[in-house]
Amino acid sequence: MRAKWAHISKNLWLTGALFPLAVMIFGFELLPIMGMLIDSFRTDDGNVWTLGQYITALKNPYYLVAIKNSLLISLLSSFIAIVVAAFVAYFITRLKPKSQEAVLTYVNLTANFAGVPLAFAYIIMLGNSGLFTILFQRWGLDIFSEFDLYSWSGLVLVYVYFQLPLAILLLYPIYFEIKEQWREAAHLLGASDMQFWLQVGLPVIMPGLVGTFSILFANAMGAYATAYALVGSNYNLLSVRIGALISGDVYARPHLASALAMLLALSLIAAMLTNEYMMRRIRRDLK
Amino acid sequence: MKEKRTLHRFAIALMFLYLFMPLIATFLYSIATDWYDTVLPKGLTLSWYVKLFQDVRFVAALGRTLFACSVAVGLNIAVMVVSLFIVSLYLPKLERFLQAFAMLPYAIPGVIGAVGLIKVYSSGPLAISGTVWLLIGAYFVVILPYTYQGTRNSMRTVDLPQLVSAAELLGASKPKAFFKVVLPNILPGVMVSALLSFSVLFGEFVLTNFLVGGYYETVQIYLMRRMRESGHLSSAVVISYYLFVFCLSWIALKLGQNFKNGNSDNLRGKKYELPHYR
């Protein structure tokens, strides 16, 4: 009997020590998610259950365009970043191990440069009176006079910038799945570099490319600060719309914001799961 | 072969030029006296930095940022170390739940998190919106994945159960084993994740803007509000911010490499980076 009491009191003590973490996770993670989920199925006045918010989100041309723009910029910026990173990351693996480490350290350090500071830096460089804008004008480079940082192409340019370091860091380890012996064997059997990459190299790293692409996609879908700092609420992106609906730039509609946020969250979770699945296929060292 | 290596180096140099160009341009702008219709600045000066650090509003914003970040990171690390210690020793069944909840914030960018937090905390019994406490709570969740992974990995590296039973065998009580044996051993790894979390929070804009924007001006909010007013001053903000984060990440990286005995495998063996959603 005494042993049992000791057991129970010990468990109580242990559970008590876990209490602070449980409270924080419940209060600031689970409760808000549940609140948002419930809100998304309620009418604007919050009294009646409805699917209306989701219908608005998916039928109203305004929000539909926002979703489409977000998908487009995410796909495009991820695609450009992954193509460039596929080459650069491979080149890095060809350096001496010491240099590889140094290069990755610096790439890692630029990966932190995003959001408001990044948007500002691009305004300094390519804004209406930016350094390069003036430089190009001086040199009479008319091709660049058409460029507008505060438009679609400007936004893509900035998105690509913050996607590239992440893409390199994600792709770099994947190249180590291609064993040096395979390349030698292929060459001994008479394969050219091209043939090796097309028939051995690419198929091996393909799951890694797809997984990385999905992470980049999520990264761009969820981005807000960069776009907001650059174009304010003017550009129609999903994350910007959600922001406008809760902060009341026009007028607040938290229930519709909840439905849009749920849709965004679903797309992110889908991207994360794709990455998990793909990484399991390529990285046999992970369980 | 040699030709190829040159090509590789050239491509990598080009990438660095691209990645560092915004920083270089901003830096030059922050030390330029006047620079609007010339190719190069007319003169160089440090006066923008002097002005910035003499600006009461900026210093106050810096203080607020440091306060909110330190409290959130400190609280998170303390709670996480104790909880993971208990869970991995006594309640291994809970480990999967803890992992799920700790990794979930990766799927919640600030703009989604803000929707839920505003709903719960702007009215009713828990109306703490617009206060630093709501921000600290939100920050606490943002860094969960980093502190969880960092702490768990260091506990795995030192083989926690073995270490504790060895300490107990030598006559140490559980609390003594925790403070005198476990803590010093996991400290470098925990420090790495603390620094990383700190630099993530230092750059946080979205949640801050939605939750406390007007009431609690952090460095990021300050930058956002002033960037259209004075380009030179804002450049000084960006460079100061970046240097600070640069130092933090650099210390974290070096600390991490030493901790893992500095072989190049640690970058290769790293599970994977995940998005920051900026």
mmCIF file of C-alpha atoms in Angstrom, chain B residues 27-185:
data_model
loop_
_atom_site.group_PDB
_atom_site.id
_atom_site.type_symbol
_atom_site.label_atom_id
_atom_site.label_comp_id
_atom_site.label_asym_id
_atom_site.label_seq_id
_atom_site.Cartn_x
_atom_site.Cartn_y
_atom_site.Cartn_z
ATOM 1 C CA PHE B 27 25.727 48.929 -45.854
ATOM 2 C CA LEU B 28 27.053 51.471 -48.360
ATOM 3 C CA TYR B 29 23.828 53.405 -48.095
ATOM 4 C CA SER B 30 24.103 53.455 -44.306
ATOM 5 C CA ILE B 31 27.552 55.093 -44.399
ATOM 6 C CA ALA B 32 26.845 57.506 -47.269
ATOM 7 C CA THR B 33 26.313 61.204 -46.650
ATOM 8 C CA ASP B 34 24.320 61.904 -49.787
ATOM 9 C CA TRP B 35 23.498 59.462 -52.505
ATOM 10 C CA TYR B 36 20.647 60.075 -54.839
ATOM 11 C CA ASP B 37 21.814 61.175 -58.261
ATOM 12 C CA THR B 38 25.360 59.868 -58.440
ATOM 13 C CA VAL B 39 26.873 56.499 -59.194
ATOM 14 C CA LEU B 40 28.904 56.482 -55.982
ATOM 15 C CA PRO B 41 28.079 58.226 -52.685
ATOM 16 C CA LYS B 42 29.315 61.795 -52.316
ATOM 17 C CA GLY B 43 30.938 61.167 -48.964
ATOM 18 C CA LEU B 44 31.190 58.652 -46.173
ATOM 19 C CA THR B 45 29.997 59.085 -42.625
ATOM 20 C CA LEU B 46 29.073 57.175 -39.496
ATOM 21 C CA SER B 47 26.616 59.847 -38.443
ATOM 22 C CA TRP B 48 23.563 57.730 -39.291
ATOM 23 C CA TYR B 49 24.631 55.159 -36.727
ATOM 24 C CA VAL B 50 25.306 57.859 -34.150
ATOM 25 C CA LYS B 51 21.914 59.372 -34.868
ATOM 26 C CA LEU B 52 20.246 55.970 -34.656
ATOM 27 C CA PHE B 53 21.676 55.047 -31.297
ATOM 28 C CA GLN B 54 20.879 58.515 -29.970
ATOM 29 C CA ASP B 55 17.273 58.117 -31.059
ATOM 30 C CA VAL B 56 15.335 57.465 -27.861
ATOM 31 C CA ARG B 57 12.596 55.750 -29.817
ATOM 32 C CA PHE B 58 15.023 53.259 -31.388
ATOM 33 C CA VAL B 59 16.780 52.497 -28.114
ATOM 34 C CA ALA B 60 13.409 51.888 -26.485
ATOM 35 C CA ALA B 61 12.414 49.570 -29.357
ATOM 36 C CA LEU B 62 15.677 47.681 -28.988
ATOM 37 C CA GLY B 63 15.056 47.307 -25.268
ATOM 38 C CA ARG B 64 11.542 45.955 -25.907
ATOM 39 C CA THR B 65 12.806 43.469 -28.500
ATOM 40 C CA LEU B 66 15.554 42.240 -26.187
ATOM 41 C CA PHE B 67 13.127 41.931 -23.294
ATOM 42 C CA ALA B 68 10.428 39.992 -25.166
ATOM 43 C CA CYS B 69 12.947 37.703 -26.896
ATOM 44 C CA SER B 70 14.952 36.976 -23.737
ATOM 45 C CA VAL B 71 11.903 36.179 -21.634
ATOM 46 C CA ALA B 72 10.405 33.933 -24.318
ATOM 47 C CA VAL B 73 13.671 32.080 -24.994
ATOM 48 C CA GLY B 74 14.633 31.800 -21.305
ATOM 49 C CA LEU B 75 11.215 30.542 -20.279
ATOM 50 C CA ASN B 76 11.037 28.133 -23.187
ATOM 51 C CA ILE B 77 14.485 26.645 -22.592
ATOM 52 C CA ALA B 78 13.911 26.214 -18.847
ATOM 53 C CA VAL B 79 10.543 24.551 -19.347
ATOM 54 C CA MET B 80 11.742 22.447 -22.273
ATOM 55 C CA VAL B 81 14.853 21.073 -20.530
ATOM 56 C CA VAL B 82 12.915 20.048 -17.415
ATOM 57 C CA SER B 83 10.045 18.549 -19.427
ATOM 58 C CA LEU B 84 12.242 16.601 -21.816
ATOM 59 C CA PHE B 85 14.337 15.345 -18.900
ATOM 60 C CA ILE B 86 11.250 13.956 -17.215
ATOM 61 C CA VAL B 87 9.589 12.657 -20.354
ATOM 62 C CA SER B 88 12.620 10.824 -21.696
ATOM 63 C CA LEU B 89 13.454 9.273 -18.294
ATOM 64 C CA TYR B 90 10.056 8.451 -16.815
ATOM 65 C CA LEU B 91 7.306 8.939 -19.334
ATOM 66 C CA PRO B 92 8.685 7.824 -22.709
ATOM 67 C CA LYS B 93 5.129 7.175 -23.872
ATOM 68 C CA LEU B 94 4.513 10.916 -23.911
ATOM 69 C CA GLU B 95 7.483 11.562 -26.163
ATOM 70 C CA ARG B 96 5.492 11.204 -29.375
ATOM 71 C CA PHE B 97 2.855 13.707 -28.245
ATOM 72 C CA LEU B 98 5.502 16.149 -27.151
ATOM 73 C CA GLN B 99 7.212 15.842 -30.521
ATOM 74 C CA ALA B 100 3.966 16.380 -32.424
ATOM 75 C CA PHE B 101 3.044 19.509 -30.444
ATOM 76 C CA ALA B 102 6.578 20.872 -30.549
ATOM 77 C CA MET B 103 6.895 20.461 -34.331
ATOM 78 C CA LEU B 104 3.388 21.695 -35.183
ATOM 79 C CA PRO B 105 4.400 25.396 -35.252
ATOM 80 C CA TYR B 106 6.334 24.650 -38.448
ATOM 81 C CA ALA B 107 2.953 24.425 -40.177
ATOM 82 C CA ILE B 108 1.718 27.679 -38.593
ATOM 83 C CA PRO B 109 3.261 30.799 -40.127
ATOM 84 C CA GLY B 110 2.738 34.036 -38.208
ATOM 85 C CA VAL B 111 -0.215 35.141 -40.281
ATOM 86 C CA ILE B 112 -2.162 31.963 -39.381
ATOM 87 C CA GLY B 113 -1.085 32.042 -35.751
ATOM 88 C CA ALA B 114 -2.246 35.636 -35.461
ATOM 89 C CA VAL B 115 -5.808 34.747 -36.555
ATOM 90 C CA GLY B 116 -6.244 32.256 -33.708
ATOM 91 C CA LEU B 117 -4.417 34.263 -31.058
ATOM 92 C CA ILE B 118 -6.428 37.408 -31.783
ATOM 93 C CA LYS B 119 -9.653 35.420 -31.557
ATOM 94 C CA VAL B 120 -8.828 33.875 -28.169
ATOM 95 C CA TYR B 121 -7.151 36.824 -26.469
ATOM 96 C CA SER B 122 -8.876 39.969 -27.736
ATOM 97 C CA SER B 123 -12.006 39.578 -25.622
ATOM 98 C CA GLY B 124 -13.507 37.507 -22.841
ATOM 99 C CA PRO B 125 -11.714 36.415 -19.681
ATOM 100 C CA LEU B 126 -8.280 36.320 -21.296
ATOM 101 C CA ALA B 127 -8.132 39.752 -22.923
ATOM 102 C CA ILE B 128 -4.377 40.279 -22.968
ATOM 103 C CA SER B 129 -4.115 41.435 -26.575
ATOM 104 C CA GLY B 130 -1.843 44.423 -27.056
ATOM 105 C CA THR B 131 0.299 43.427 -24.072
ATOM 106 C CA VAL B 132 3.783 42.000 -24.107
ATOM 107 C CA TRP B 133 2.516 38.858 -22.343
ATOM 108 C CA LEU B 134 0.530 37.756 -25.348
ATOM 109 C CA LEU B 135 3.586 38.386 -27.506
ATOM 110 C CA ILE B 136 5.789 36.317 -25.202
ATOM 111 C CA GLY B 137 3.269 33.480 -25.311
ATOM 112 C CA ALA B 138 3.201 33.618 -29.103
ATOM 113 C CA TYR B 139 7.017 33.757 -29.289
ATOM 114 C CA PHE B 140 7.174 30.778 -26.934
ATOM 115 C CA VAL B 141 5.280 28.670 -29.489
ATOM 116 C CA VAL B 142 7.225 29.991 -32.507
ATOM 117 C CA ILE B 143 10.529 28.670 -31.146
ATOM 118 C CA LEU B 144 9.200 25.328 -29.863
ATOM 119 C CA PRO B 145 10.541 23.332 -32.854
ATOM 120 C CA TYR B 146 14.059 24.761 -32.442
ATOM 121 C CA THR B 147 14.356 24.314 -28.694
ATOM 122 C CA TYR B 148 12.703 20.901 -28.779
ATOM 123 C CA GLN B 149 15.029 19.546 -31.470
ATOM 124 C CA GLY B 150 18.127 21.121 -29.932
ATOM 125 C CA THR B 151 17.421 19.865 -26.417
ATOM 126 C CA ARG B 152 16.361 16.397 -27.538
ATOM 127 C CA ASN B 153 19.423 15.985 -29.738
ATOM 128 C CA SER B 154 21.813 16.976 -26.962
ATOM 129 C CA MET B 155 20.090 14.580 -24.576
ATOM 130 C CA ARG B 156 20.450 11.797 -27.112
ATOM 131 C CA THR B 157 24.107 12.645 -27.718
ATOM 132 C CA VAL B 158 24.960 12.301 -24.030
ATOM 133 C CA ASP B 159 22.738 9.214 -23.661
ATOM 134 C CA LEU B 160 20.613 10.617 -20.867
ATOM 135 C CA PRO B 161 19.358 7.373 -19.171
ATOM 136 C CA GLN B 162 22.872 5.942 -18.990
ATOM 137 C CA LEU B 163 24.288 9.178 -17.656
ATOM 138 C CA VAL B 164 21.648 9.509 -14.941
ATOM 139 C CA SER B 165 21.974 5.902 -13.768
ATOM 140 C CA ALA B 166 25.749 6.261 -13.679
ATOM 141 C CA ALA B 167 25.403 9.372 -11.528
ATOM 142 C CA GLU B 168 22.937 7.616 -9.234
ATOM 143 C CA LEU B 169 25.245 4.616 -8.933
ATOM 144 C CA LEU B 170 27.905 6.972 -7.661
ATOM 145 C CA GLY B 171 25.521 8.224 -5.005
ATOM 146 C CA ALA B 172 23.975 11.341 -6.522
ATOM 147 C CA SER B 173 20.288 12.038 -5.973
ATOM 148 C CA LYS B 174 18.072 12.689 -9.001
ATOM 149 C CA PRO B 175 18.079 16.490 -8.644
ATOM 150 C CA LYS B 176 21.803 16.442 -8.029
ATOM 151 C CA ALA B 177 22.318 14.257 -11.102
ATOM 152 C CA PHE B 178 20.238 16.714 -13.109
ATOM 153 C CA PHE B 179 22.036 19.887 -11.991
ATOM 154 C CA LYS B 180 25.592 18.598 -11.627
ATOM 155 C CA VAL B 181 25.857 16.010 -14.381
ATOM 156 C CA VAL B 182 23.132 16.339 -17.007
ATOM 157 C CA LEU B 183 22.894 20.112 -17.247
ATOM 158 C CA PRO B 184 26.614 20.846 -17.811
ATOM 159 C CA ASN B 185 26.718 18.136 -20.457
#
